[in-house]
Structures are given as C-alpha cells and as structure tokens.
C-alpha cells in the first residue's frame, strides 16, 4: 500500500490493496468463472452502522463494475432496520436478511453469480481494516470472514 491520499475516481472502487483504504471504500477481486478461488471476493469498510446511508453507495459502485445487481444478503444481527428492497440507479434490488453473524454481505448478479464480501466494522482502525481487506481479496485466502476480523484485530463476532 502506498501512503497516497488520492481517492479513487467517483463511482469507482479500488481494485487492489495498493490504493488508499479508508472508511467507505471496498476492495474487490471479481471473477465470474467457475474456477474462482478463495473464500471471499472482496471487502467493504462502511463508514457507519446506518445501512440506509451505506448500502446505496456500495451498490452504485458495484453496479458500475458488475452490471445490474438483483439481490443483497445482509446479516440481521449486524444491521438495524433492514429494508426488503432498495432502489439504486433506477433499479430495484431485493434485500435478503439472515441471522448468521458471519461478517459478510452477499451480492447476487443475475440468477447465479454470487459475490461474498467481508464487512469490516466502521470503527476498525485503518491498519486493521487494511490488513483485513488485503486478506479478503487474496486469491489463496482460505479464512472465513469472521476469522479474518479476529486475526487482524478488526473486530470480533459480527462485522458491523
């Protein structure tokens, strides 16, 4: 990672750990083939626990990379007041909620493409968040989201 304070272009997500990481950004390693490796496809570090404020921005950026997103799976233990759907960029995105407590958000594109993102708690230190996000995007990562959060000191239990 460089010490640069430059932000990614508006509407763009950093695609590697070499870019500045701060609350509100996501790192992605997106592969849409059957040969995907690693447990997670990326990581997201929301600025707050307010899903109504955080999710639209994440989805707008993901839609710019992935195309239309049809569903989002969120942990009911991590977020208060989950809606059942949200409109982003003029499209309805359905929200599924599960009491899993595993520190992930699931993004579905179309009928079959599923992407799993680690959610770093908003109050994580920048160093811990960088370490967790870097681990999540490694192709050889075999650790589950909750274990990454514990190992990097980013959080314990549910991510948000």
PDB file of C-alpha atoms in Angstrom:
ATOM      1  CA  UNK A   1       0.000   0.000   0.000  1.00  0.00           C
ATOM      2  CA  UNK A   2       1.229   3.442  -0.768  1.00  0.00           C
ATOM      3  CA  UNK A   3       0.938   6.407   1.534  1.00  0.00           C
ATOM      4  CA  UNK A   4      -1.035   8.282  -1.100  1.00  0.00           C
ATOM      5  CA  UNK A   5      -4.143  10.154  -0.040  1.00  0.00           C
ATOM      6  CA  UNK A   6      -5.609  10.148  -3.520  1.00  0.00           C
ATOM      7  CA  UNK A   7      -9.146   8.844  -3.766  1.00  0.00           C
ATOM      8  CA  UNK A   8     -10.414   6.513  -6.439  1.00  0.00           C
ATOM      9  CA  UNK A   9     -12.421   8.213  -9.162  1.00  0.00           C
ATOM     10  CA  UNK A  10     -16.056   8.878  -8.178  1.00  0.00           C
ATOM     11  CA  UNK A  11     -18.164   5.782  -8.734  1.00  0.00           C
ATOM     12  CA  UNK A  12     -15.081   3.556  -8.905  1.00  0.00           C
ATOM     13  CA  UNK A  13     -13.899   1.049  -6.346  1.00  0.00           C
ATOM     14  CA  UNK A  14     -10.236   0.342  -5.674  1.00  0.00           C
ATOM     15  CA  UNK A  15      -9.339  -2.973  -7.278  1.00  0.00           C
ATOM     16  CA  UNK A  16      -6.207  -3.645  -5.266  1.00  0.00           C
ATOM     17  CA  UNK A  17      -4.654  -3.147  -1.883  1.00  0.00           C
ATOM     18  CA  UNK A  18      -2.116  -0.703  -3.290  1.00  0.00           C
ATOM     19  CA  UNK A  19      -4.689   2.095  -3.195  1.00  0.00           C
ATOM     20  CA  UNK A  20      -5.570   4.157  -0.122  1.00  0.00           C
ATOM     21  CA  UNK A  21      -8.103   2.417   2.105  1.00  0.00           C
ATOM     22  CA  UNK A  22     -10.421   4.467   4.277  1.00  0.00           C
ATOM     23  CA  UNK A  23     -13.964   4.062   5.592  1.00  0.00           C
ATOM     24  CA  UNK A  24     -16.476   3.927   2.765  1.00  0.00           C
ATOM     25  CA  UNK A  25     -14.354   2.013   0.279  1.00  0.00           C
ATOM     26  CA  UNK A  26     -14.329  -1.536  -0.973  1.00  0.00           C
ATOM     27  CA  UNK A  27     -11.626  -3.761  -2.395  1.00  0.00           C
ATOM     28  CA  UNK A  28     -12.659  -6.339  -4.938  1.00  0.00           C
ATOM     29  CA  UNK A  29     -11.247  -9.376  -6.659  1.00  0.00           C
ATOM     30  CA  UNK A  30     -14.080 -10.201  -9.006  1.00  0.00           C
ATOM     31  CA  UNK A  31     -14.062 -13.358 -11.052  1.00  0.00           C
ATOM     32  CA  UNK A  32     -17.191 -14.686 -12.700  1.00  0.00           C
ATOM     33  CA  UNK A  33     -15.864 -18.060 -13.796  1.00  0.00           C
ATOM     34  CA  UNK A  34     -16.474 -21.434 -12.184  1.00  0.00           C
ATOM     35  CA  UNK A  35     -12.771 -21.593 -11.267  1.00  0.00           C
ATOM     36  CA  UNK A  36     -13.000 -18.832  -8.645  1.00  0.00           C
ATOM     37  CA  UNK A  37     -10.521 -19.356  -5.846  1.00  0.00           C
ATOM     38  CA  UNK A  38     -10.531 -18.058  -2.296  1.00  0.00           C
ATOM     39  CA  UNK A  39     -13.369 -17.855   0.181  1.00  0.00           C
ATOM     40  CA  UNK A  40     -14.226 -14.180  -0.373  1.00  0.00           C
ATOM     41  CA  UNK A  41     -14.457 -11.971  -3.434  1.00  0.00           C
ATOM     42  CA  UNK A  42     -13.664  -8.721  -1.694  1.00  0.00           C
ATOM     43  CA  UNK A  43     -14.183  -6.494   1.322  1.00  0.00           C
ATOM     44  CA  UNK A  44     -16.209  -3.438   2.267  1.00  0.00           C
ATOM     45  CA  UNK A  45     -15.457  -0.944   5.029  1.00  0.00           C
ATOM     46  CA  UNK A  46     -18.638   1.087   5.632  1.00  0.00           C
ATOM     47  CA  UNK A  47     -18.393   4.492   7.294  1.00  0.00           C
ATOM     48  CA  UNK A  48     -21.211   3.772   9.768  1.00  0.00           C
ATOM     49  CA  UNK A  49     -23.752   1.240  11.005  1.00  0.00           C
ATOM     50  CA  UNK A  50     -26.531   3.049   9.059  1.00  0.00           C
ATOM     51  CA  UNK A  51     -27.396   0.613   6.270  1.00  0.00           C
ATOM     52  CA  UNK A  52     -29.732   3.137   4.641  1.00  0.00           C
ATOM     53  CA  UNK A  53     -26.820   5.527   4.171  1.00  0.00           C
ATOM     54  CA  UNK A  54     -24.129   2.950   3.350  1.00  0.00           C
ATOM     55  CA  UNK A  55     -25.734   0.373   1.059  1.00  0.00           C
ATOM     56  CA  UNK A  56     -26.826   2.620  -1.842  1.00  0.00           C
ATOM     57  CA  UNK A  57     -23.278   3.913  -2.340  1.00  0.00           C
ATOM     58  CA  UNK A  58     -21.798   0.398  -2.276  1.00  0.00           C
ATOM     59  CA  UNK A  59     -24.409  -0.908  -4.703  1.00  0.00           C
ATOM     60  CA  UNK A  60     -23.964   2.018  -7.110  1.00  0.00           C
ATOM     61  CA  UNK A  61     -20.251   1.330  -7.272  1.00  0.00           C
ATOM     62  CA  UNK A  62     -20.745  -2.431  -7.657  1.00  0.00           C
ATOM     63  CA  UNK A  63     -23.317  -1.935 -10.410  1.00  0.00           C
ATOM     64  CA  UNK A  64     -20.753   0.138 -12.314  1.00  0.00           C
ATOM     65  CA  UNK A  65     -18.444  -2.927 -12.293  1.00  0.00           C
ATOM     66  CA  UNK A  66     -20.863  -5.849 -12.354  1.00  0.00           C
ATOM     67  CA  UNK A  67     -23.915  -4.551 -14.138  1.00  0.00           C
ATOM     68  CA  UNK A  68     -27.350  -4.974 -12.572  1.00  0.00           C
ATOM     69  CA  UNK A  69     -27.387  -6.426  -9.063  1.00  0.00           C
ATOM     70  CA  UNK A  70     -30.580  -8.314  -8.235  1.00  0.00           C
ATOM     71  CA  UNK A  71     -30.190  -9.235  -4.549  1.00  0.00           C
ATOM     72  CA  UNK A  72     -28.172  -8.404  -1.461  1.00  0.00           C
ATOM     73  CA  UNK A  73     -27.913 -10.706   1.533  1.00  0.00           C
ATOM     74  CA  UNK A  74     -27.249  -8.996   4.857  1.00  0.00           C
ATOM     75  CA  UNK A  75     -26.869 -10.156   8.440  1.00  0.00           C
ATOM     76  CA  UNK A  76     -29.836  -9.124  10.596  1.00  0.00           C
ATOM     77  CA  UNK A  77     -27.596  -9.219  13.677  1.00  0.00           C
ATOM     78  CA  UNK A  78     -25.259  -6.632  12.144  1.00  0.00           C
ATOM     79  CA  UNK A  79     -27.684  -4.042  10.773  1.00  0.00           C
ATOM     80  CA  UNK A  80     -30.771  -2.428  12.301  1.00  0.00           C
ATOM     81  CA  UNK A  81     -33.867  -1.635  10.269  1.00  0.00           C
ATOM     82  CA  UNK A  82     -33.115  -3.637   7.129  1.00  0.00           C
ATOM     83  CA  UNK A  83     -35.424  -2.819   4.240  1.00  0.00           C
ATOM     84  CA  UNK A  84     -36.786  -5.567   1.986  1.00  0.00           C
ATOM     85  CA  UNK A  85     -35.744  -3.715  -1.155  1.00  0.00           C
ATOM     86  CA  UNK A  86     -33.896  -0.604  -2.237  1.00  0.00           C
ATOM     87  CA  UNK A  87     -33.845   1.357  -5.483  1.00  0.00           C
ATOM     88  CA  UNK A  88     -30.351   2.049  -6.784  1.00  0.00           C
ATOM     89  CA  UNK A  89     -29.657   3.735 -10.111  1.00  0.00           C
ATOM     90  CA  UNK A  90     -33.312   3.296 -11.071  1.00  0.00           C
ATOM     91  CA  UNK A  91     -33.379  -0.478 -10.397  1.00  0.00           C
ATOM     92  CA  UNK A  92     -34.966  -2.404  -7.552  1.00  0.00           C
ATOM     93  CA  UNK A  93     -32.515  -4.517  -5.551  1.00  0.00           C
ATOM     94  CA  UNK A  94     -34.074  -7.065  -3.183  1.00  0.00           C
ATOM     95  CA  UNK A  95     -32.642  -7.341   0.318  1.00  0.00           C
ATOM     96  CA  UNK A  96     -32.477 -10.754   1.988  1.00  0.00           C
ATOM     97  CA  UNK A  97     -31.673 -10.924   5.684  1.00  0.00           C
ATOM     98  CA  UNK A  98     -30.336 -13.826   7.675  1.00  0.00           C
ATOM     99  CA  UNK A  99     -29.259 -14.065  11.339  1.00  0.00           C
ATOM    100  CA  UNK A 100     -25.855 -15.537  10.512  1.00  0.00           C
ATOM    101  CA  UNK A 101     -23.419 -13.198  12.255  1.00  0.00           C
ATOM    102  CA  UNK A 102     -20.591 -14.069   9.874  1.00  0.00           C
ATOM    103  CA  UNK A 103     -19.310 -10.640   8.826  1.00  0.00           C
ATOM    104  CA  UNK A 104     -20.266 -10.828   5.143  1.00  0.00           C
ATOM    105  CA  UNK A 105     -22.557  -9.260   2.598  1.00  0.00           C
ATOM    106  CA  UNK A 106     -23.682 -11.370  -0.365  1.00  0.00           C
ATOM    107  CA  UNK A 107     -24.215  -9.718  -3.748  1.00  0.00           C
ATOM    108  CA  UNK A 108     -26.171 -11.505  -6.484  1.00  0.00           C
ATOM    109  CA  UNK A 109     -25.922 -10.526 -10.121  1.00  0.00           C
ATOM    110  CA  UNK A 110     -28.479 -12.125 -12.391  1.00  0.00           C
ATOM    111  CA  UNK A 111     -29.663 -15.583 -11.339  1.00  0.00           C
ATOM    112  CA  UNK A 112     -26.415 -17.307 -10.466  1.00  0.00           C
ATOM    113  CA  UNK A 113     -23.413 -15.022  -9.944  1.00  0.00           C
ATOM    114  CA  UNK A 114     -22.869 -14.641  -6.211  1.00  0.00           C
ATOM    115  CA  UNK A 115     -20.129 -12.488  -4.685  1.00  0.00           C
ATOM    116  CA  UNK A 116     -19.238 -12.612  -0.997  1.00  0.00           C
ATOM    117  CA  UNK A 117     -17.677  -9.528   0.606  1.00  0.00           C
ATOM    118  CA  UNK A 118     -16.119  -9.247   4.049  1.00  0.00           C
ATOM    119  CA  UNK A 119     -17.636  -6.349   6.024  1.00  0.00           C
ATOM    120  CA  UNK A 120     -15.067  -4.541   8.164  1.00  0.00           C
ATOM    121  CA  UNK A 121     -16.612  -2.761  11.177  1.00  0.00           C
ATOM    122  CA  UNK A 122     -16.797   1.029  10.762  1.00  0.00           C
ATOM    123  CA  UNK A 123     -14.837   1.565  13.973  1.00  0.00           C
ATOM    124  CA  UNK A 124     -11.867  -0.593  12.913  1.00  0.00           C
ATOM    125  CA  UNK A 125      -8.505   1.155  12.892  1.00  0.00           C
ATOM    126  CA  UNK A 126      -7.109   1.933   9.428  1.00  0.00           C
ATOM    127  CA  UNK A 127      -4.266  -0.541   9.945  1.00  0.00           C
ATOM    128  CA  UNK A 128      -6.610  -3.369  10.982  1.00  0.00           C
ATOM    129  CA  UNK A 129      -9.023  -2.564   8.154  1.00  0.00           C
ATOM    130  CA  UNK A 130      -6.214  -2.599   5.564  1.00  0.00           C
ATOM    131  CA  UNK A 131      -4.975  -5.954   6.852  1.00  0.00           C
ATOM    132  CA  UNK A 132      -8.468  -7.485   6.833  1.00  0.00           C
ATOM    133  CA  UNK A 133      -9.289  -6.173   3.363  1.00  0.00           C
ATOM    134  CA  UNK A 134      -5.950  -7.313   1.963  1.00  0.00           C
ATOM    135  CA  UNK A 135      -6.521 -10.826   3.341  1.00  0.00           C
ATOM    136  CA  UNK A 136     -10.075 -10.971   1.969  1.00  0.00           C
ATOM    137  CA  UNK A 137      -9.014 -10.223  -1.618  1.00  0.00           C
ATOM    138  CA  UNK A 138      -6.149 -12.733  -1.731  1.00  0.00           C
ATOM    139  CA  UNK A 139      -6.883 -15.496  -4.230  1.00  0.00           C
ATOM    140  CA  UNK A 140      -5.361 -18.065  -1.872  1.00  0.00           C
ATOM    141  CA  UNK A 141      -7.346 -16.950   1.187  1.00  0.00           C
ATOM    142  CA  UNK A 142      -8.969 -19.891   2.988  1.00  0.00           C
ATOM    143  CA  UNK A 143     -10.123 -17.997   6.108  1.00  0.00           C
ATOM    144  CA  UNK A 144     -13.770 -17.176   6.686  1.00  0.00           C
ATOM    145  CA  UNK A 145     -14.758 -13.534   7.233  1.00  0.00           C
ATOM    146  CA  UNK A 146     -15.202 -13.804  10.989  1.00  0.00           C
ATOM    147  CA  UNK A 147     -11.747 -15.375  11.391  1.00  0.00           C
ATOM    148  CA  UNK A 148     -10.128 -12.626   9.302  1.00  0.00           C
ATOM    149  CA  UNK A 149     -11.687  -9.987  11.566  1.00  0.00           C
ATOM    150  CA  UNK A 150     -10.389 -11.725  14.670  1.00  0.00           C
ATOM    151  CA  UNK A 151      -6.915 -12.358  13.203  1.00  0.00           C
ATOM    152  CA  UNK A 152      -6.432  -8.746  12.106  1.00  0.00           C
ATOM    153  CA  UNK A 153      -7.938  -7.125  15.204  1.00  0.00           C
ATOM    154  CA  UNK A 154     -10.668  -5.565  13.040  1.00  0.00           C
ATOM    155  CA  UNK A 155     -13.492  -6.914  15.149  1.00  0.00           C
ATOM    156  CA  UNK A 156     -14.869  -9.893  16.951  1.00  0.00           C
ATOM    157  CA  UNK A 157     -18.096 -11.699  16.118  1.00  0.00           C
ATOM    158  CA  UNK A 158     -20.431  -9.974  13.657  1.00  0.00           C
ATOM    159  CA  UNK A 159     -18.587  -7.474  11.493  1.00  0.00           C
ATOM    160  CA  UNK A 160     -20.845  -4.483  11.862  1.00  0.00           C
TER     161      UNK A 160
END
